[in-house]
């Protein structure tokens, strides 16, 4: 979820009553626990939380001002960002599959729309930050005291 959206959810969480807070905690935990499961969708979450899909959609919309499907997608993209930054997988396609996207191209488009950078560039940028190339000097190597 983009940072502004995460902040919005956090702000709403401060205003929730205990019932809504418990629901949101259970919902968020269910998504987190199953984030790498390609079959994670509204139906599976509704079954897991013992409620109808309609009730799940309504409650998530009331509490988070988003849909369960969008929340899942946002969480998948955030998890992908973590995997890319930690260089956990070798390719963008592997990261896409790991976080539940069947098609790397679709994943890359959604990732760039959410984060403003392609997943390939994110991984490359992170690799550069973690392992910068040694600086090369253009000055001649001077020996002192000869």
Short mmCIF file of C-alpha atoms in Angstrom, two decimals:
data_model
loop_
_atom_site.label_atom_id
_atom_site.label_comp_id
_atom_site.label_asym_id
_atom_site.label_seq_id
_atom_site.Cartn_x
_atom_site.Cartn_y
_atom_site.Cartn_z
CA UNK A 1 0.00 0.00 0.00
CA UNK A 2 1.48 3.38 -0.84
CA UNK A 3 2.73 5.29 2.21
CA UNK A 4 -0.13 7.83 2.16
CA UNK A 5 -2.66 5.00 2.10
CA UNK A 6 -0.90 3.21 4.95
CA UNK A 7 -0.93 6.42 6.97
CA UNK A 8 -4.65 6.81 6.23
CA UNK A 9 -5.35 3.30 7.48
CA UNK A 10 -3.28 3.98 10.60
CA UNK A 11 -5.16 7.23 11.23
CA UNK A 12 -8.48 5.42 10.89
CA UNK A 13 -7.22 2.68 13.21
CA UNK A 14 -6.82 5.25 15.97
CA UNK A 15 -10.52 6.10 15.66
CA UNK A 16 -11.83 2.50 15.64
CA UNK A 17 -13.92 1.00 18.36
CA UNK A 18 -12.77 -2.29 19.89
CA UNK A 19 -14.90 -4.45 17.58
CA UNK A 20 -13.56 -2.78 14.44
CA UNK A 21 -10.01 -2.86 15.77
CA UNK A 22 -10.24 -6.61 16.50
CA UNK A 23 -11.71 -7.19 13.05
CA UNK A 24 -8.97 -5.15 11.37
CA UNK A 25 -6.26 -6.92 13.36
CA UNK A 26 -7.67 -10.33 12.37
CA UNK A 27 -8.06 -9.27 8.74
CA UNK A 28 -4.55 -7.79 8.49
CA UNK A 29 -3.04 -10.84 10.20
CA UNK A 30 -4.85 -13.21 7.83
CA UNK A 31 -3.54 -11.28 4.83
CA UNK A 32 -0.01 -11.19 6.24
CA UNK A 33 0.01 -14.90 7.05
CA UNK A 34 -1.18 -15.85 3.56
CA UNK A 35 0.45 -13.10 1.49
CA UNK A 36 2.60 -15.56 -0.48
CA UNK A 37 -0.36 -17.84 -1.21
CA UNK A 38 -1.40 -17.32 -4.84
CA UNK A 39 -4.94 -18.42 -3.93
CA UNK A 40 -5.39 -15.61 -1.40
CA UNK A 41 -8.53 -13.76 -2.41
CA UNK A 42 -11.71 -12.32 -0.91
CA UNK A 43 -13.47 -15.70 -0.85
CA UNK A 44 -10.63 -17.41 1.03
CA UNK A 45 -10.34 -14.54 3.50
CA UNK A 46 -14.09 -14.51 4.11
CA UNK A 47 -14.02 -18.26 4.78
CA UNK A 48 -10.97 -17.88 7.04
CA UNK A 49 -12.65 -15.08 9.01
CA UNK A 50 -16.00 -16.96 9.11
CA UNK A 51 -18.07 -14.32 7.36
CA UNK A 52 -19.69 -13.80 3.99
CA UNK A 53 -17.77 -12.12 1.18
CA UNK A 54 -20.29 -9.29 1.23
CA UNK A 55 -19.78 -8.71 4.96
CA UNK A 56 -16.01 -8.79 4.52
CA UNK A 57 -16.17 -6.25 1.68
CA UNK A 58 -18.46 -3.96 3.67
CA UNK A 59 -16.39 -4.12 6.86
CA UNK A 60 -13.08 -3.55 5.10
CA UNK A 61 -14.56 -0.64 3.17
CA UNK A 62 -16.01 0.87 6.36
CA UNK A 63 -12.79 0.48 8.32
CA UNK A 64 -10.12 1.04 5.64
CA UNK A 65 -11.96 2.91 2.88
CA UNK A 66 -10.70 0.33 0.38
CA UNK A 67 -11.72 -3.06 -0.93
CA UNK A 68 -10.31 -6.34 0.38
CA UNK A 69 -8.91 -7.08 -3.10
CA UNK A 70 -7.11 -3.72 -3.21
CA UNK A 71 -5.80 -4.21 0.32
CA UNK A 72 -4.43 -7.65 -0.64
CA UNK A 73 -2.85 -6.23 -3.80
CA UNK A 74 -1.27 -3.36 -1.87
CA UNK A 75 0.13 -5.74 0.74
CA UNK A 76 1.52 -8.03 -1.99
CA UNK A 77 3.26 -5.04 -3.58
CA UNK A 78 4.70 -3.95 -0.22
CA UNK A 79 5.96 -7.48 0.44
CA UNK A 80 7.48 -7.53 -3.05
CA UNK A 81 9.30 -4.29 -2.24
CA UNK A 82 10.80 -5.94 0.84
CA UNK A 83 11.88 -8.97 -1.18
CA UNK A 84 13.42 -6.79 -3.90
CA UNK A 85 15.25 -4.64 -1.38
CA UNK A 86 16.58 -7.69 0.46
CA UNK A 87 17.66 -9.34 -2.81
CA UNK A 88 15.78 -12.44 -1.66
CA UNK A 89 15.01 -13.71 -5.17
CA UNK A 90 17.06 -13.66 -8.35
CA UNK A 91 14.57 -12.18 -10.80
CA UNK A 92 11.54 -9.94 -10.86
CA UNK A 93 9.52 -12.87 -12.21
CA UNK A 94 10.48 -14.95 -9.15
CA UNK A 95 9.43 -12.12 -6.83
CA UNK A 96 6.14 -11.76 -8.71
CA UNK A 97 5.40 -15.46 -8.29
CA UNK A 98 6.49 -15.42 -4.65
CA UNK A 99 3.96 -12.72 -3.77
CA UNK A 100 1.09 -14.28 -5.69
CA UNK A 101 1.19 -12.72 -9.15
CA UNK A 102 0.96 -15.18 -12.04
CA UNK A 103 2.29 -12.75 -14.66
CA UNK A 104 5.49 -10.76 -14.18
CA UNK A 105 4.45 -8.06 -16.66
CA UNK A 106 1.19 -7.38 -14.82
CA UNK A 107 3.10 -7.33 -11.53
CA UNK A 108 5.67 -4.88 -12.93
CA UNK A 109 2.96 -2.47 -14.14
CA UNK A 110 1.16 -2.53 -10.78
CA UNK A 111 4.45 -2.18 -8.89
CA UNK A 112 5.53 0.86 -10.90
CA UNK A 113 2.10 2.47 -10.50
CA UNK A 114 2.23 1.94 -6.72
CA UNK A 115 5.87 2.82 -6.05
CA UNK A 116 6.88 5.07 -8.94
CA UNK A 117 9.78 2.81 -9.89
CA UNK A 118 9.93 -0.46 -11.77
CA UNK A 119 10.70 -3.58 -9.72
CA UNK A 120 13.83 -4.15 -11.82
CA UNK A 121 15.07 -0.63 -11.07
CA UNK A 122 14.15 -1.06 -7.39
CA UNK A 123 16.28 -4.21 -7.18
CA UNK A 124 19.13 -2.60 -9.13
CA UNK A 125 19.04 0.55 -7.01
CA UNK A 126 19.05 -1.48 -3.81
CA UNK A 127 21.95 -3.63 -5.04
CA UNK A 128 23.92 -0.47 -5.85
CA UNK A 129 23.22 1.00 -2.42
CA UNK A 130 24.30 -2.20 -0.69
CA UNK A 131 27.39 -2.88 -2.81
CA UNK A 132 28.64 0.38 -4.29
CA UNK A 133 31.50 0.10 -6.74
CA UNK A 134 34.83 1.32 -5.39
CA UNK A 135 35.59 4.89 -6.29
CA UNK A 136 38.17 5.35 -8.97
CA UNK A 137 40.41 8.34 -8.94
CA UNK A 138 41.34 10.19 -12.09
CA UNK A 139 44.43 11.63 -10.39
CA UNK A 140 47.75 9.87 -11.01
CA UNK A 141 49.07 7.69 -8.25
CA UNK A 142 51.74 9.86 -6.59
CA UNK A 143 54.40 8.30 -4.44
CA UNK A 144 55.55 10.40 -1.57
CA UNK A 145 59.12 10.62 -0.38
CA UNK A 146 60.91 9.30 -3.45
#
